[in-house]
mmCIF file of C-alpha atoms in Angstrom:
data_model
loop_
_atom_site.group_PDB
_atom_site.id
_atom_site.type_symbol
_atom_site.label_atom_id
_atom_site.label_comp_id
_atom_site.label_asym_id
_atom_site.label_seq_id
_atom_site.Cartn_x
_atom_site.Cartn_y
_atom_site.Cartn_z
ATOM 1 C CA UNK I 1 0.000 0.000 0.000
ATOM 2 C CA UNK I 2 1.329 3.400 -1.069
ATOM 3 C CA UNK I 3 1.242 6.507 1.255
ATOM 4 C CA UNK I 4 1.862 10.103 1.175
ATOM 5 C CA UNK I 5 2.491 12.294 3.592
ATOM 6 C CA UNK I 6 0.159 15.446 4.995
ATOM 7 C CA UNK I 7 1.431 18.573 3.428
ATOM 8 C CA UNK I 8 1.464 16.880 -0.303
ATOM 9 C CA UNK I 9 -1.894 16.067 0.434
ATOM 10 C CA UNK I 10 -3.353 19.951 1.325
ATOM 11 C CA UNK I 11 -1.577 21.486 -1.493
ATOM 12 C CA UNK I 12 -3.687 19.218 -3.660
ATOM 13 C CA UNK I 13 -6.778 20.394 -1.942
ATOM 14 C CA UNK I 14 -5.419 23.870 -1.934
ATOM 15 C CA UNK I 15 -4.433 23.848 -5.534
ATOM 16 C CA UNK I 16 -7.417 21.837 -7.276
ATOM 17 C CA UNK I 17 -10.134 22.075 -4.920
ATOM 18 C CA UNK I 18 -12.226 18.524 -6.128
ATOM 19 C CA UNK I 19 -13.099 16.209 -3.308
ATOM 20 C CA UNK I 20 -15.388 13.436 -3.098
ATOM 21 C CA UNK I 21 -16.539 11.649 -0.109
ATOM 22 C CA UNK I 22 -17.458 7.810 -0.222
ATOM 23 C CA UNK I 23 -20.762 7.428 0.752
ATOM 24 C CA UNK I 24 -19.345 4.491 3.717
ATOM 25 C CA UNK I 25 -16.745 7.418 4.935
ATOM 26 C CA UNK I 26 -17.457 8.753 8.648
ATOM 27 C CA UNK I 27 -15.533 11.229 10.789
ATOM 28 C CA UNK I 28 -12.742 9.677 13.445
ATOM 29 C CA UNK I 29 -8.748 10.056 14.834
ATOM 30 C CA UNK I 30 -7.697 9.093 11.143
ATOM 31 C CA UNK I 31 -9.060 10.209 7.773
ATOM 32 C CA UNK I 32 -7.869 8.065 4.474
ATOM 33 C CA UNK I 33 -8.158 9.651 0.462
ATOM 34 C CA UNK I 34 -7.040 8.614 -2.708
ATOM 35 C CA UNK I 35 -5.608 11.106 -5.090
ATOM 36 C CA UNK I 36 -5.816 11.267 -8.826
ATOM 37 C CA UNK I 37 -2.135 10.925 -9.947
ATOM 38 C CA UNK I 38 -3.190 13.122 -13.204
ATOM 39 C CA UNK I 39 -5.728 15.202 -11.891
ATOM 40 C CA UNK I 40 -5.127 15.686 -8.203
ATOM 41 C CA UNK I 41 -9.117 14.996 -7.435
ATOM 42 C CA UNK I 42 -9.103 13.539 -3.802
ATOM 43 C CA UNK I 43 -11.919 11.073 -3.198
ATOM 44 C CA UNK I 44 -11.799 9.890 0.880
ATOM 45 C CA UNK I 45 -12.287 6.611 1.534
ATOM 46 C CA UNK I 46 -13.004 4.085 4.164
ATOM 47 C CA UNK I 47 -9.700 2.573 6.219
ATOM 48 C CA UNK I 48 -10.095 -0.755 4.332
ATOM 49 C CA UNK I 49 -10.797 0.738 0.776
ATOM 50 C CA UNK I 50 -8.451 0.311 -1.846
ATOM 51 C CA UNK I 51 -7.706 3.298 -4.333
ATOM 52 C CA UNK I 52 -8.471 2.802 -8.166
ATOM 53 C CA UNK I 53 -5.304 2.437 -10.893
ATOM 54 C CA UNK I 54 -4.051 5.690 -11.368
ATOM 55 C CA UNK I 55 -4.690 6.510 -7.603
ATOM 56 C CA UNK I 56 -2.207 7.303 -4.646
ATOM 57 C CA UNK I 57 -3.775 6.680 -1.700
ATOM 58 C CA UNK I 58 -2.373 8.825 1.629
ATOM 59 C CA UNK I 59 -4.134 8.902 4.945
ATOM 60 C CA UNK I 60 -3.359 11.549 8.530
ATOM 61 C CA UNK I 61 -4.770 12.121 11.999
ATOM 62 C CA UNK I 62 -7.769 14.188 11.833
ATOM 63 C CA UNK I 63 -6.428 15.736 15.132
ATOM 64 C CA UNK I 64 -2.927 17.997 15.116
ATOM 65 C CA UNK I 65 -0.553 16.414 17.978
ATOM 66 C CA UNK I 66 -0.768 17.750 21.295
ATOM 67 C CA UNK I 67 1.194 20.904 21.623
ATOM 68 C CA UNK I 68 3.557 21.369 24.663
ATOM 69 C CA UNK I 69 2.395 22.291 28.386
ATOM 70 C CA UNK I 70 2.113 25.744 28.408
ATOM 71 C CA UNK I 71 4.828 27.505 30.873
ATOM 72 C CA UNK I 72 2.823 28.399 34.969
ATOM 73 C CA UNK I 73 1.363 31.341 34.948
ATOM 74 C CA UNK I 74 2.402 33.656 38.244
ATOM 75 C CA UNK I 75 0.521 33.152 41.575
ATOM 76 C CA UNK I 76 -2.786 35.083 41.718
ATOM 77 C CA UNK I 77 -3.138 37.819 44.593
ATOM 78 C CA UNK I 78 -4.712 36.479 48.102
ATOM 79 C CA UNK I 79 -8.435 37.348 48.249
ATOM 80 C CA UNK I 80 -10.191 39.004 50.890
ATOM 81 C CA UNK I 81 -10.912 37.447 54.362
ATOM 82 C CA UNK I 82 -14.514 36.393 54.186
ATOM 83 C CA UNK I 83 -17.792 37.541 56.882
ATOM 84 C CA UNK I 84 -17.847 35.358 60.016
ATOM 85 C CA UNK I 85 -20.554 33.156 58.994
ATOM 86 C CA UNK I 86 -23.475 32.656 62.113
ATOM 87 C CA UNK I 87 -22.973 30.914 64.955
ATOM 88 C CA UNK I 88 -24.340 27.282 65.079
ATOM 89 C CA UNK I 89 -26.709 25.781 66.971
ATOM 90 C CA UNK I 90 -26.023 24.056 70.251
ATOM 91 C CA UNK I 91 -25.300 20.421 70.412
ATOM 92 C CA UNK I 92 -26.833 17.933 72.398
ATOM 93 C CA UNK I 93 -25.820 17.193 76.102
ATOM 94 C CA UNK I 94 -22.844 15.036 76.313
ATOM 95 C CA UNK I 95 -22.989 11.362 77.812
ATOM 96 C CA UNK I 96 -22.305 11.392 81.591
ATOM 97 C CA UNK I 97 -18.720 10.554 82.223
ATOM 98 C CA UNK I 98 -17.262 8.055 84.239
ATOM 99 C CA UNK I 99 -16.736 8.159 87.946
ATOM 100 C CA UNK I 100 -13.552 10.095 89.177
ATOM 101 C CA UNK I 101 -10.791 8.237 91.416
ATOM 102 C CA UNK I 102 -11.834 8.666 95.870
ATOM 103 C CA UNK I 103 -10.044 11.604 96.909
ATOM 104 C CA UNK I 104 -7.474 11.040 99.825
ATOM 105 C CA UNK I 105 -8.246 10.993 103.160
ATOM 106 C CA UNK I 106 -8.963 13.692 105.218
ATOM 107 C CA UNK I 107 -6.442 14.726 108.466
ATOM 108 C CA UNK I 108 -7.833 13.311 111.502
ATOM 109 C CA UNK I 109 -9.416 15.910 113.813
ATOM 110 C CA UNK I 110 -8.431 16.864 117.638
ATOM 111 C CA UNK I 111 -9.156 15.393 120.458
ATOM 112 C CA UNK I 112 -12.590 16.513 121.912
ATOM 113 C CA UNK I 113 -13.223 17.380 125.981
ATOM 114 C CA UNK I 114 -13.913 14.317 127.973
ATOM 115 C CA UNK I 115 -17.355 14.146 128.411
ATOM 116 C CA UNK I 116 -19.290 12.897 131.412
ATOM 117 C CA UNK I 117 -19.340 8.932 132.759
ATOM 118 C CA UNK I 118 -21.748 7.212 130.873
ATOM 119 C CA UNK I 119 -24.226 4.435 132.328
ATOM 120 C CA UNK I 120 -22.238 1.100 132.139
ATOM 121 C CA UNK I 121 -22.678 -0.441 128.920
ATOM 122 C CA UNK I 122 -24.180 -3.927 127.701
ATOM 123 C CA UNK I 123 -21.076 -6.718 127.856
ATOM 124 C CA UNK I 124 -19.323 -6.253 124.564
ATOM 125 C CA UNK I 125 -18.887 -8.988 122.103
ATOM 126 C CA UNK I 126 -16.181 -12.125 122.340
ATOM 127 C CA UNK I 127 -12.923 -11.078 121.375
ATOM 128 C CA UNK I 128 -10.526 -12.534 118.581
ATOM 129 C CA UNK I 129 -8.638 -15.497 119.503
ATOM 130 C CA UNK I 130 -5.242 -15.057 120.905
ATOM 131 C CA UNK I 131 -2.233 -15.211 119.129
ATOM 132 C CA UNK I 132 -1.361 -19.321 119.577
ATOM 133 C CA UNK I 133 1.501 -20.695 122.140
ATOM 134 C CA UNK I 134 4.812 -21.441 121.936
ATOM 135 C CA UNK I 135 5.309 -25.230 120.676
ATOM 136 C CA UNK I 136 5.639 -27.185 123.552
ATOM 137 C CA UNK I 137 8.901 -29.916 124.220
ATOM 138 C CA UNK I 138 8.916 -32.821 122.251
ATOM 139 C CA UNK I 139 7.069 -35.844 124.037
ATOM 140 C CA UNK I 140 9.290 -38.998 124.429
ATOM 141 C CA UNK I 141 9.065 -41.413 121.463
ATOM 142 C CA UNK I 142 6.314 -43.383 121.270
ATOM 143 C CA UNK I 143 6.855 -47.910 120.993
ATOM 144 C CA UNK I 144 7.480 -49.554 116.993
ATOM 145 C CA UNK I 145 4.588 -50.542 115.474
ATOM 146 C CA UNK I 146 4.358 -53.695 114.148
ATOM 147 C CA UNK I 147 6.022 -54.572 110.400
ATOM 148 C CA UNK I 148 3.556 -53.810 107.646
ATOM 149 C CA UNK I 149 2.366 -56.237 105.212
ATOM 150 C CA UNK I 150 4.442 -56.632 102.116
ATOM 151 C CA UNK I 151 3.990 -54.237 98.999
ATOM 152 C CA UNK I 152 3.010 -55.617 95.447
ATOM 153 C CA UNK I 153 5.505 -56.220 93.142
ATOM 154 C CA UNK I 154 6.775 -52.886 90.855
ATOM 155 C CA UNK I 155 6.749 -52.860 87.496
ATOM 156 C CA UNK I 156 9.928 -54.002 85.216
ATOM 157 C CA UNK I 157 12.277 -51.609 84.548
ATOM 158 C CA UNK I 158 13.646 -50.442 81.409
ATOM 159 C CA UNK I 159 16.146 -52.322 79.563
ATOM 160 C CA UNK I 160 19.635 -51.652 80.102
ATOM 161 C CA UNK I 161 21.979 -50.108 77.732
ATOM 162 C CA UNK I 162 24.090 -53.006 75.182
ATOM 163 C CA UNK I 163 27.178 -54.115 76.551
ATOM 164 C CA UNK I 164 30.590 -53.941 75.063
ATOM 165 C CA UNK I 165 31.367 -56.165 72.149
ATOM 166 C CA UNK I 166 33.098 -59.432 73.192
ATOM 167 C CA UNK I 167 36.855 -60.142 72.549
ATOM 168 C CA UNK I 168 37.218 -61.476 69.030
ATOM 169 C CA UNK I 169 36.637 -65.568 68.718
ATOM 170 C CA UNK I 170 40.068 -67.481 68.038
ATOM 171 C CA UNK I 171 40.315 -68.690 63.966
ATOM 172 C CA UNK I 172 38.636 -72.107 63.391
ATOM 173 C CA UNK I 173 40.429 -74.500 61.630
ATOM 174 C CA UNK I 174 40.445 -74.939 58.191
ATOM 175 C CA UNK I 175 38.088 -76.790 56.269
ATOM 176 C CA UNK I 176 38.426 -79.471 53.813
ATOM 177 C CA UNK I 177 38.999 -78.557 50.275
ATOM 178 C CA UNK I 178 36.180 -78.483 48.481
ATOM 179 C CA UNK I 179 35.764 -80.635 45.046
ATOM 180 C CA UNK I 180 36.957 -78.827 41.910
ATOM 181 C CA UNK I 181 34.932 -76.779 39.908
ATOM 182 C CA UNK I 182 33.688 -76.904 36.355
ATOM 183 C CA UNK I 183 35.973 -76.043 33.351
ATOM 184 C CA UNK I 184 35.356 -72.193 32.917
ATOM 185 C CA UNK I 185 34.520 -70.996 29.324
ATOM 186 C CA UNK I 186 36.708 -70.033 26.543
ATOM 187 C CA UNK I 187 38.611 -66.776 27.114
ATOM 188 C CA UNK I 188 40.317 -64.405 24.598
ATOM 189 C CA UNK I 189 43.909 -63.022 24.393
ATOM 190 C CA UNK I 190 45.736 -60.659 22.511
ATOM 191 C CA UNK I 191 43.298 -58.089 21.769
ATOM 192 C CA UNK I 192 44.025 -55.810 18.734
ATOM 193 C CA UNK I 193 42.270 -53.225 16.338
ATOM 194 C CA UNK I 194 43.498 -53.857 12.348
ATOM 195 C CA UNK I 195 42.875 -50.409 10.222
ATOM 196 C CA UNK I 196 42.779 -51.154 6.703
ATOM 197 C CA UNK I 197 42.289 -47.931 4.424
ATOM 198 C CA UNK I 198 41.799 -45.364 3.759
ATOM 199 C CA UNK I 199 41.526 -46.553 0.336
ATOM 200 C CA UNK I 200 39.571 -45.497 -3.133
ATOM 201 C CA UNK I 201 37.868 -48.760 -3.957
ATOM 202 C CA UNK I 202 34.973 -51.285 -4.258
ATOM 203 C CA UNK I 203 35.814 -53.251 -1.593
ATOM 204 C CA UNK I 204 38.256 -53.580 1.143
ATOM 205 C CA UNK I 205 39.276 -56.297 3.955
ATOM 206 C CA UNK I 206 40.859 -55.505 7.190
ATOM 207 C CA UNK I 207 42.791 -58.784 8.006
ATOM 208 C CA UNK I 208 43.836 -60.621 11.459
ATOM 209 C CA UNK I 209 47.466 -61.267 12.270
ATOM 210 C CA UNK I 210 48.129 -65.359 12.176
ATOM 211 C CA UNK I 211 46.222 -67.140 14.507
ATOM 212 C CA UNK I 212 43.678 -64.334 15.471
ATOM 213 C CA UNK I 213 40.273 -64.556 14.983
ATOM 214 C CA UNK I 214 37.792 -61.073 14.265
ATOM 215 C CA UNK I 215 35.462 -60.247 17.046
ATOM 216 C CA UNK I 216 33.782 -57.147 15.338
ATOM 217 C CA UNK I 217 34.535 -55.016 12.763
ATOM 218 C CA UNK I 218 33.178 -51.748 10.880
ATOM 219 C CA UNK I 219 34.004 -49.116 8.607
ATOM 220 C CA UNK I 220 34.071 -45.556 7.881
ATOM 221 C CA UNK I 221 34.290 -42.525 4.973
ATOM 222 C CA UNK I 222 32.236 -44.729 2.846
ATOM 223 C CA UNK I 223 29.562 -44.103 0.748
ATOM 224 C CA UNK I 224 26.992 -46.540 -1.063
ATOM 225 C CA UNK I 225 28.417 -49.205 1.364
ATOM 226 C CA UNK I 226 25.826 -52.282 1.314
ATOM 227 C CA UNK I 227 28.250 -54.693 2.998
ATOM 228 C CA UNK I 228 29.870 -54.991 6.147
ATOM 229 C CA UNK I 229 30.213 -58.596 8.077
ATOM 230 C CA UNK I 230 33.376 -60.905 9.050
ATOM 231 C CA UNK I 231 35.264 -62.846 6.358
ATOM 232 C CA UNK I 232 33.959 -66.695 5.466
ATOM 233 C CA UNK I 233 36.862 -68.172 7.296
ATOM 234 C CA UNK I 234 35.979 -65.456 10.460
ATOM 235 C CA UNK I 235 39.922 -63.974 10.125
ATOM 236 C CA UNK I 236 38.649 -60.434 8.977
ATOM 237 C CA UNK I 237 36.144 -58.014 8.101
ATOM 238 C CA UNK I 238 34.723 -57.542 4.356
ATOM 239 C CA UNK I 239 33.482 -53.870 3.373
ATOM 240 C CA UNK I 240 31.665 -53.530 -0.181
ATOM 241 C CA UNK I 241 30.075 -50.835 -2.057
ATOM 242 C CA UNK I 242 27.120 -51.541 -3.341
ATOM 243 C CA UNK I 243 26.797 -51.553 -7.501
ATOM 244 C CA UNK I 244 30.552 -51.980 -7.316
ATOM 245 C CA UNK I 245 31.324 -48.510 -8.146
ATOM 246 C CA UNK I 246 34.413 -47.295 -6.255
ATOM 247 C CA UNK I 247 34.404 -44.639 -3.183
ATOM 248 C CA UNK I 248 36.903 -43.850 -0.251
ATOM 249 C CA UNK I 249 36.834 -46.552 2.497
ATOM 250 C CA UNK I 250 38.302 -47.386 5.652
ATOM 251 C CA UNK I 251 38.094 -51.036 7.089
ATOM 252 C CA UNK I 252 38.202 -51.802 10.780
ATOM 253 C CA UNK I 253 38.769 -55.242 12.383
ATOM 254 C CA UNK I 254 38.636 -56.422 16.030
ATOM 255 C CA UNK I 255 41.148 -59.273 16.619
ATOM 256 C CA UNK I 256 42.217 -61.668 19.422
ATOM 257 C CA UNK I 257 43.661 -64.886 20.366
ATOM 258 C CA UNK I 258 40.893 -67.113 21.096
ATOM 259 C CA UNK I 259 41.834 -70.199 24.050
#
């Protein structure tokens, strides 16, 4: 999709002063046109409306940028102190508080005139009981009783902790010797890896030494190989290339005496 910039766009308006509006176009935050490339008429379009051949199609915000914050403007002067406004009405009585702490007592007043005998009163109550005695002296023992009857038996106690380990046991004597065992399988000696190659050919063998047998074998660098397997008489291994068309080979055998 081709675009042109703004200021292309209102010299055009500017300069030829033809503009059609599609009938699906309505007003938002971008507004899209196609220009006449010969004529300069400007037809504005929808966002997903493509411009005729011949047409260049441009599109811009409907709204400028926003320009800069503006630099503060100096403090205004203070206003005039406003009328007392009336005064309000009063508010309800107040919960009753809690009781304050007992004041301390009062000094104790003097001693008034002695005043004449009075009749003799009714007998006054008991009074407290006396502070108790000293502890008297120890009376002399008194005879044994007799022996009480035996207790039940207690419970068992925990176990005790393990003792030490014992002194090592003196060595037994030796047994009899024991019947002999089976014959153990065939073994292998001598092991060795035989690299034949590399070599441009159709087929290559790496061979055992004398008296060596292969084990395994493989190869490597070739390509087309279709055979790779121990020799017929199992003293090597065989490496072809399939269709018998030469290619760069290395041979591997794995070798070893076997008892």
């Amino acid at each position: 999709m081709k675009r042109g910039k703004l200021v292309p766009v209102m010299s055009l308006v500017l300069t030829v002063g033809i503009v059609t509006v599609a009938s699906a176009w309505s007003p938002g935050d971008h507004i899209y046109a196609c220009v006449n490339n010969s004529s300069g008429t400007i037809k504005i379009v929808t966002q997903i409306e493509s411009c005729a051949a011949g047409a260049t199609r441009y599109d811009w915000n409907s709204v400028g940028i926003q320009g800069p914050t503006g630099a503060e403007g100096p403090t205004g002067a203070t206003g005039a102190t406003g009328a007392i406004g009336p005064t309000g009405a009063t508010g309800p009585t107040g919960a009753e508080g809690p009781t304050g702490p007992t004041g301390a007592t009062g000094a104790t007043g003097a001693t008034g005139a002695n005043g004449p005998t009075g009749a003799t009163g009714a007998t006054g109550a008991e009074g407290p009981t006396g502070a108790t005695g000293a502890t008297g002296a120890t009376g002399a023992t008194g005879a044994t009783g007799a022996t009480g009857a035996t207790g039940a038996i207690g419970p068992q106690g925990p176990i005790g902790p393990q003792g030490a380990t014992g002194p090592t046991g003196a060595t037994g004597s030796t047994g009899a010797q024991g019947p002999t065992g089976a014959t153990g399988a065939v073994g292998v000696s001598g092991y060795v890896i035989i690299v034949a190659g590399p070599s441009e050919a159709t087929s290559l063998t790496a061979s055992c030494p004398a008296g060596k047998k292969v084990l395994g074998g493989g190869f490597t660098d070739g390509q087309n190989v279709n055979e790779s397997h121990p020799t017929v008489n199992g003293d090597g291994w065989f490496v072809g290339v399939h269709g018998g068309s030469t290619t760069m080979i290395t041979a591997y055998a794995i070798c070893a005496s076997v008892d």
